[in-house]
Coordinates of C-alpha atoms and ligand atoms in Angstrom, one line a residue:
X295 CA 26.9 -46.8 -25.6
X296 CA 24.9 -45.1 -28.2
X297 CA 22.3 -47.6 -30.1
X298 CA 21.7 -47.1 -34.1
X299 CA 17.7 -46.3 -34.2
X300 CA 15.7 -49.4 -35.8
X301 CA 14.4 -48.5 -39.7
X302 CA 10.5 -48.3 -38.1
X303 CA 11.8 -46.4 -35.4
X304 CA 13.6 -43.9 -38.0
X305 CA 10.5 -43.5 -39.7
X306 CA 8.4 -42.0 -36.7
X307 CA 10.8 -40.1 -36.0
X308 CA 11.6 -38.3 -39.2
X309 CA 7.5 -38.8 -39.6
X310 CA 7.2 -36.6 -36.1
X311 CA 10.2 -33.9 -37.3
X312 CA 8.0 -33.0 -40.4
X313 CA 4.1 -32.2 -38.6
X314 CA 4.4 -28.6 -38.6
X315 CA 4.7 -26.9 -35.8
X316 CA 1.3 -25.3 -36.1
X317 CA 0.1 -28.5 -35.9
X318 CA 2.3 -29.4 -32.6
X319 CA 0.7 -26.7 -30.8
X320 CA -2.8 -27.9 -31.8
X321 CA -2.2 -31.0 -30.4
X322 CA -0.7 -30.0 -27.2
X323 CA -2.0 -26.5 -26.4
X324 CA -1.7 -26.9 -22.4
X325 CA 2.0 -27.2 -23.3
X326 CA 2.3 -24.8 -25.4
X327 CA 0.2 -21.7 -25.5
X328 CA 0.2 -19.4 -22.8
X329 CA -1.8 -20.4 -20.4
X330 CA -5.1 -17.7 -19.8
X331 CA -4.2 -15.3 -16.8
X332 CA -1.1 -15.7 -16.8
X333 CA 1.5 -13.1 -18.5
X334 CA -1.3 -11.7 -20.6
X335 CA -3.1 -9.9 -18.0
X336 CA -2.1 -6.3 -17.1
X337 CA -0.4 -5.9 -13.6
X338 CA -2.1 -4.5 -10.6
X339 CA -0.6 -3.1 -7.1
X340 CA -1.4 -1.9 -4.0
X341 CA 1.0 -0.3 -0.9
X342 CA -0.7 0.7 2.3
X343 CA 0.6 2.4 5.3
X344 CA -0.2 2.7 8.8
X345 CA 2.2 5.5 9.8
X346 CA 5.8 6.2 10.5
X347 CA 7.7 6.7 13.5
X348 CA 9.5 5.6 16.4
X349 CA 9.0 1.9 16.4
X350 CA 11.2 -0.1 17.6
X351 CA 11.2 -4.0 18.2
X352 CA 11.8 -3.8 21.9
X353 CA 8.6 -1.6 22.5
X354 CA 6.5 -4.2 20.6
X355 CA 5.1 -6.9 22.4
X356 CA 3.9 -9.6 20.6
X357 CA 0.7 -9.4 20.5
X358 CA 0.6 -5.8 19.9
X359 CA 2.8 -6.7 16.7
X360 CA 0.2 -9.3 15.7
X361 CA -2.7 -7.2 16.4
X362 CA -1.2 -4.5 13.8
X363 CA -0.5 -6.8 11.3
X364 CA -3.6 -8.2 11.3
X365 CA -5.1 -4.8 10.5
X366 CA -2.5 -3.7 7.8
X367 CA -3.6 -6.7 6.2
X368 CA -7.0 -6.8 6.1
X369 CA -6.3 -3.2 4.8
X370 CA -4.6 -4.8 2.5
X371 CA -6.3 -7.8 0.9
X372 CA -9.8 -5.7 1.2
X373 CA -7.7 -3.0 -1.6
X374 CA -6.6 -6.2 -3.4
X375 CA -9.6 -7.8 -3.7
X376 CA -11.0 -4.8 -5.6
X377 CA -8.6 -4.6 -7.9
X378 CA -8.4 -8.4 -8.7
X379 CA -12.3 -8.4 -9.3
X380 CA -11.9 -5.8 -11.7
X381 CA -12.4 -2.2 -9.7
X382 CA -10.7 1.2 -9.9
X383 CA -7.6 1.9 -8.3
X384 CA -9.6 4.7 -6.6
X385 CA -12.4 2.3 -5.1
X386 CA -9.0 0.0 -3.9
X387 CA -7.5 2.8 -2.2
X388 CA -11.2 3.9 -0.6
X389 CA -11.7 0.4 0.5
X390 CA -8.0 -0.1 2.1
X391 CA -8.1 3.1 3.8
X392 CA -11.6 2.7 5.6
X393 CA -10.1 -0.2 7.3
X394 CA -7.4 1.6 8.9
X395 CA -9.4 4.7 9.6
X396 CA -11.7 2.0 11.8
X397 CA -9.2 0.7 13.4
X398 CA -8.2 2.1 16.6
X399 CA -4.6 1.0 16.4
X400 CA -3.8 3.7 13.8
X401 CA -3.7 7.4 13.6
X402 CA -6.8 8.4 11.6
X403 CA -10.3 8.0 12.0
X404 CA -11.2 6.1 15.1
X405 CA -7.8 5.8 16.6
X406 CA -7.1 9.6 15.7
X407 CA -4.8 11.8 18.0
X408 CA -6.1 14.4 20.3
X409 CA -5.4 18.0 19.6
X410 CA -4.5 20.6 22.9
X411 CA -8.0 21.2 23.3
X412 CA -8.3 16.9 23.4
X413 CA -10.5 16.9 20.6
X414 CA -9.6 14.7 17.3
X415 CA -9.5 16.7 13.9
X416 CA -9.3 15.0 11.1
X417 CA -7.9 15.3 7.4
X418 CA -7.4 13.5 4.6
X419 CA -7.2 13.2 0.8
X420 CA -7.9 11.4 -2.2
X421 CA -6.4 11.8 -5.5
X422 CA -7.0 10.6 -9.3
X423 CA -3.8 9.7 -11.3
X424 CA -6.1 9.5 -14.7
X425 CA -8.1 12.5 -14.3
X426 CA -5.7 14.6 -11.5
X427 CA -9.0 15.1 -10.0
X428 CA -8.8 15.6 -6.3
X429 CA -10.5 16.3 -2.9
X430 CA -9.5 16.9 0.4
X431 CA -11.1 17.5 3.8
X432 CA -9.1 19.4 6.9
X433 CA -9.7 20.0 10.4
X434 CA -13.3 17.5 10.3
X435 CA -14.2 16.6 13.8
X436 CA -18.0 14.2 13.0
X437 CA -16.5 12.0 10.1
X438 CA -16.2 8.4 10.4
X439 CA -14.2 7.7 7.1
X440 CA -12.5 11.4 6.4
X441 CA -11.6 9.2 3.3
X442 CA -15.0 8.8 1.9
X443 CA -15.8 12.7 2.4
X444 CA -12.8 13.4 0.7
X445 CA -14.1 11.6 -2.2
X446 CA -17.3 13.3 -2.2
X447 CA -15.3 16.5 -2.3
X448 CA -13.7 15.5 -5.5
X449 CA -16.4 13.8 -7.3
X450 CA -19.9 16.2 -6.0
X451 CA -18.1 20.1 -5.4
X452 CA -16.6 22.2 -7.9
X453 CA -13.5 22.4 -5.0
X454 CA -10.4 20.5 -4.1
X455 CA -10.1 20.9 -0.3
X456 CA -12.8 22.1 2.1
X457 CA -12.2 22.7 5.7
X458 CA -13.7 22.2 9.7
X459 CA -17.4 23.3 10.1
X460 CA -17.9 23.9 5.9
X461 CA -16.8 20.5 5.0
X462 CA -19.3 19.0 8.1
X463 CA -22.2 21.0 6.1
X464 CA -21.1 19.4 3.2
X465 CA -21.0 16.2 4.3
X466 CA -24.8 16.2 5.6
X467 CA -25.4 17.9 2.2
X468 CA -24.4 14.9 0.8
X469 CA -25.7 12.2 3.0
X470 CA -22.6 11.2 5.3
X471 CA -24.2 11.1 8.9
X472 CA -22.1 12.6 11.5
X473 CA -20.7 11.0 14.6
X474 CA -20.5 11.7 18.3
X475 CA -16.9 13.0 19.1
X476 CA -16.6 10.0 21.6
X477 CA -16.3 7.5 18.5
X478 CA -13.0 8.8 18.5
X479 CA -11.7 9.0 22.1
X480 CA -9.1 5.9 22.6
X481 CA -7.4 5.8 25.9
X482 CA -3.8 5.6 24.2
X483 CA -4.0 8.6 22.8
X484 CA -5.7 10.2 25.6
X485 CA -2.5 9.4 27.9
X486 CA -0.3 10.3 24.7
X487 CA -2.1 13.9 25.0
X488 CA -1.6 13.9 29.0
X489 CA 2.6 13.3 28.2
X490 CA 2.3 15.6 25.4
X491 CA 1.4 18.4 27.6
X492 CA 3.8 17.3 31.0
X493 CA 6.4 17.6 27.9
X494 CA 7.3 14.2 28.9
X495 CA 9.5 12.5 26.1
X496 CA 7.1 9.4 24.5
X497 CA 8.4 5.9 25.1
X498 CA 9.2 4.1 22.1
X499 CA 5.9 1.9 23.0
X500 CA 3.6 5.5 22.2
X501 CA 4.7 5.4 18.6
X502 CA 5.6 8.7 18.5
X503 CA 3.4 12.0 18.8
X504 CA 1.7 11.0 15.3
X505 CA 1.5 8.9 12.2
X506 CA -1.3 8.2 9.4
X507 CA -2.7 6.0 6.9
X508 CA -2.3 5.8 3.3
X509 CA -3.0 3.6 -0.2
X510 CA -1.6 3.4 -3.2
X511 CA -3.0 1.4 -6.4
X512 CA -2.5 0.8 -9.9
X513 CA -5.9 -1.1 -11.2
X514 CA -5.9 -3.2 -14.4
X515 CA -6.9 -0.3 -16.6
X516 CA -3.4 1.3 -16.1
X517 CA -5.2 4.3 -13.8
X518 CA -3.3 4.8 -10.3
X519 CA -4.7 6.5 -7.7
X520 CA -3.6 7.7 -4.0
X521 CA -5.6 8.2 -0.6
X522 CA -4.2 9.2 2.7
X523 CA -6.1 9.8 6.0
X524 CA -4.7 11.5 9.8
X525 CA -5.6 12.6 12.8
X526 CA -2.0 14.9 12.4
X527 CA 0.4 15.4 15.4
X528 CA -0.6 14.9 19.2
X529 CA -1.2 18.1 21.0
X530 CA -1.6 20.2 17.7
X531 CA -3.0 23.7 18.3
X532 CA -4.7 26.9 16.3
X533 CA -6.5 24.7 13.6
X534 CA -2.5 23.6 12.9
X535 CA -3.2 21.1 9.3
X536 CA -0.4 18.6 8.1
X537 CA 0.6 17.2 4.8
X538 CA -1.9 14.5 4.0
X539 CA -4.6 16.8 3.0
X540 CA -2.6 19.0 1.0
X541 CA -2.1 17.9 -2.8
X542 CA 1.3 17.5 -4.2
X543 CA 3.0 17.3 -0.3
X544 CA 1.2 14.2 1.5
X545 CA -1.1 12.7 -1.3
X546 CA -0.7 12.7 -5.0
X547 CA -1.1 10.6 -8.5
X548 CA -0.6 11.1 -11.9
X549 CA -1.2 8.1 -13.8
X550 CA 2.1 10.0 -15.9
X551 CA 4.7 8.9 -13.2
X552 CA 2.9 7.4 -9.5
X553 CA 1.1 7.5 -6.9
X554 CA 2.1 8.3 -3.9
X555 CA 1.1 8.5 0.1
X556 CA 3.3 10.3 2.8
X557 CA 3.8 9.7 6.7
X558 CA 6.1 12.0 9.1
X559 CA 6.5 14.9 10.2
X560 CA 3.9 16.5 8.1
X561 CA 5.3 20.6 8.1
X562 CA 8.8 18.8 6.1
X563 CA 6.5 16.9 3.2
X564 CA 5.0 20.2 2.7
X565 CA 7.8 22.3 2.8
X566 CA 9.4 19.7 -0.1
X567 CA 6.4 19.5 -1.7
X568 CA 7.4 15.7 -1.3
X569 CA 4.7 13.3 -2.8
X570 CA 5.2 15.7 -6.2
X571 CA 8.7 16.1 -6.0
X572 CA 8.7 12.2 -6.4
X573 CA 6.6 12.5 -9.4
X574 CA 8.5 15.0 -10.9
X575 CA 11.1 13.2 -10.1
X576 CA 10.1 10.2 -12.4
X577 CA 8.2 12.4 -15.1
X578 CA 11.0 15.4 -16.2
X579 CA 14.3 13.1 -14.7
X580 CA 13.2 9.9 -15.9
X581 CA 14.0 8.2 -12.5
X582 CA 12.7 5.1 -11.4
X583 CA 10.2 4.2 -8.5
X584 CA 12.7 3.3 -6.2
X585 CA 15.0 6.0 -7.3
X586 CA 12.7 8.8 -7.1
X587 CA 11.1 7.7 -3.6
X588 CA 15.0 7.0 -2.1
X589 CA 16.2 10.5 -3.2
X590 CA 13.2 12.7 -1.6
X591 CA 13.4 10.4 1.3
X592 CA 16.6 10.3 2.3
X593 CA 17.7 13.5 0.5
X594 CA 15.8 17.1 0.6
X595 CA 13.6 15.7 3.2
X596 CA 16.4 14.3 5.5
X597 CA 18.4 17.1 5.1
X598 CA 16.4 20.2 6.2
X599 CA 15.5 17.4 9.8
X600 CA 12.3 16.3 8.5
X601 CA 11.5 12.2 9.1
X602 CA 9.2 9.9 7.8
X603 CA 8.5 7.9 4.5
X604 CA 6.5 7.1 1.5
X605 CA 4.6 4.0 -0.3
X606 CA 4.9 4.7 -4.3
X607 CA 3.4 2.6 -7.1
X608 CA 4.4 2.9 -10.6
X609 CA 2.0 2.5 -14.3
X610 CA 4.0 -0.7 -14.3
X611 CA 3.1 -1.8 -10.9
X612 CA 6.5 -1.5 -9.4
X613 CA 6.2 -0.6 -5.5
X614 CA 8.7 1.7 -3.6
X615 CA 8.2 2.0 0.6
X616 CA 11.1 4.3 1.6
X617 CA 11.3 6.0 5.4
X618 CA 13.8 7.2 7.4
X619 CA 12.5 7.0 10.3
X620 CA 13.0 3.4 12.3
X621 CA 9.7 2.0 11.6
X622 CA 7.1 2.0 9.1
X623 CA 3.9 0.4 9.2
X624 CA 3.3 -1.1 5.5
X625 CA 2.2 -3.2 3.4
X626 CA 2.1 -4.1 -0.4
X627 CA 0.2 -6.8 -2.8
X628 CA 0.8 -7.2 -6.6
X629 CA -0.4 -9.7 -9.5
X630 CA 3.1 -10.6 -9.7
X631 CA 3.0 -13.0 -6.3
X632 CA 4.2 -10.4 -3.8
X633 CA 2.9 -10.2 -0.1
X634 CA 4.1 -8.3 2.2
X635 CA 3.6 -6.8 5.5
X636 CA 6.4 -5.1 7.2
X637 CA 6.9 -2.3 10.2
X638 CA 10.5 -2.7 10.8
Ligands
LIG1484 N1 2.0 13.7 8.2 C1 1.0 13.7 9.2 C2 0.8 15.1 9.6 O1 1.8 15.9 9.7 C3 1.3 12.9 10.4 C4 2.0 11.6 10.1 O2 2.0 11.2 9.0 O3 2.5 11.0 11.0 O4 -0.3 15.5 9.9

C-alpha cells in the first residue's frame, strides 16, 4: 500500500528536487565525480615470453611448473612496476627481459643453448615504437644481458645490428664487462647438446631444441616498445643467427600499429618477415591485435611448416599471445586488472 507523503515531508522533497545539480555534486563528490586514477589515466601493458615449444603437461613436474612461473613473473611484475611508476616502455621491456636472461630456466642469457662447437652465442634486439630506433647484437659469446648491449647499440652507434667479436669491442667500448663463457654452461642444455648430436629425438621434458625470451610494453605516454633475447636453436653451426635479432622478423614496434616479440623456429619468422607482417597487418589492413597476430600465426607462418608464436601489444593496451605450437611460456599485466601467467 502506497502512503500519501505528509505536507513537511512534500516540502523537502520538492526543496531537494530544485538544488541544482551542480550543487549535488559539491556536496557529494566521492559519489559523484570520478574518482582520481581511475578511468582518467592512460592505459599501460606488458606481455612477456619465455619461449615456445614442445611443452606438454605430462613432461612438467610440479615443481619445475612452479619454478617457471615464478620467473615469468617476476619478469613480469619487475616490467610492470616501471611502467606503473611512470617509466618508458623501453626501460619496462629492459627490466623484464634481464630477468629472464638471468635465469637459467630459459633460453637466453644464462640458461642459453649450446651451439655444435658447445659454446652459447647470443642474440638479441631491442626496438623503439616512437622513434623506430633500433639495435641488435648477433652471435655475442661474453654478454651477461645481450638485452642491455642491444640497447647501447641503438642509443650509442650510428648502426642497427652489430655482430660476434665487433659487438664484444663495442661493448668494452662502452663499459659492459665481459663474462667467463662458464656463466653460461647449464647442465640441461649440455645433455640437450649431447642428444642433439646422437640425433636422439628430445623428450617433451627438454622443451624442445630451442626457445627465447621477449617483452612487449605500452607505457603511459602512448610509446610501445619491443625486446627479445636467445641463445637460438641447440646444436646450431657456421655462425647460423635466428629471428630475434633481426628487425621486422623476431622483434619489432611502431607506436603506429604494435609491438611485437617472436618465439619458434626462428628461419620461418624471417622468411615471413613475421613480427612486421603483423604490423602491417594492423597499419595498411586495419586489423585488430588479435586479428593480426592469429592470421601470421596460424596462417603464412603455419603453412610453409614453421611453429611458434607471438606476444603483441597495441597503442590501446590490448594484448595478443598467439602460438601454434603446444606450449608457450607467457605472461601479460595491464592497468585494466589483468594478470596472467600461462604456458599451456
Ligand atoms: N626464434 C629463435 C631462433 O630461431 C629461437 C626460439 O625462439 O625458440 O633463434
Amino acid at each position: 500500500m502506497t502512503q500519501t507523503p505528509s505536507p513537511a515531508r512534500r516540502r523537502m522533497l520538492k526543496a531537494v528536487c530544485t538544488i541544482p545539480l551542480a550543487a549535488l555534486l559539491a556536496y557529494c563528490p566521492a559519489t559523484f565525480a570520478t574518482p582520481p586514477d581511475q578511468g582518467a589515466r592512460p592505459v599501460i601493458s606488458i606481455a612477456i615470453h619465455g619461449g615456445a615449444g614442445v611443452i606438454s603437461r605430462a613432461s612438467m613436474t610440479p615443481e619445475s611448473e612452479a619454478a617457471y612461473r615464478a620467473d615469468l613473473g617476476r619478469a613480469l611484475d619487475a616490467g610492470y612496476a616501471v611502467l606503473e611508476g611512470g617509466g618508458s616502455s623501453l626501460d619496462a621491456v629492459d627490466a623484464a627481459v634481464r630477468i629472464l636472461e638471468d635465469s637459467p630456466m630459459f633460453n637466453a642469457g644464462r640458461g642459453a643453448v649450446f651451439n655444435s662447437e658447445g659454446i652459447n652465442e647470443l642474440d638479441a634486439a631491442v626496438m623503439d615504437g616512437k622513434t623506430h630506433k633500433a639495435g641488435a647484437v648477433a652471435g655475442v659469446r661474453h654478454v651477461q644481458n645481450p638485452v642491455g648491449l642491444a640497447r647501447l647499440v641503438m642509443e650509442k652507434s650510428p648502426h642497427v645490428l652489430l655482430s660476434g667479436q665487433g659487438a664484444e669491442d663495442f661493448a668494452l667500448e662502452n663499459g659492459v664487462p665481459l663474462v667467463p663463457r662458464s656463466w653460461f654452461w647449464t647442465e640441461k642444455r649440455w645433455k640437450q647438446l649431447e642428444a642433439a648430436k646422437r640425433g636422439d629425438r628430445l623428450s617433451a621434458a627438454d622443451i624442445g631444441y630451442y626457445g627465447t625470451v621477449g617483452a612487449v610494453a605500452l607505457d603511459r605516454e602512448g610509446n610501445l616498445a619491443a625486446a627479445t633475447s636467445t641463445g637460438g636453436m641447440t646444436n646450431k653451426r657456421w655462425g647460423r643467427i635466428g629471428d630475434s635479432p633481426l628487425i621486422g622478423a623476431g622483434t619489432y614496434a611502431d607506436n603506429g600499429s604494435c609491438a611485437v616479440s617472436a618465439t619458434g623456429s626462428g628461419e620461418y619468422f624471417i622468411r615471413t618477415v613475421a613480427a612486421h607482417e603483423i604490423s602491417a597487418l594492423m597499419r595498411l589492413g586495419g586489423r585488430g591485435v588479435r586479428e593480426a597476430a592469429h592470421e601470421v600465426v596460424h596462417g603464412r607462418l603455419k603453412e610453409l611448416g614453421g611453429d611458434g608464436g607471438v606476444i603483441v601489444v597495441d597503442g590501446k593496451g590490448g594484448i595478443a599471445m598467439e602460438f601454434n605450437s603446444e606450449g608457450m611460456f607467457r605472461g601479460a599485466r595491464s592497468s585494466t586488472g589483468l594478470r596472467e601467467i600461462a604456458i599451456y
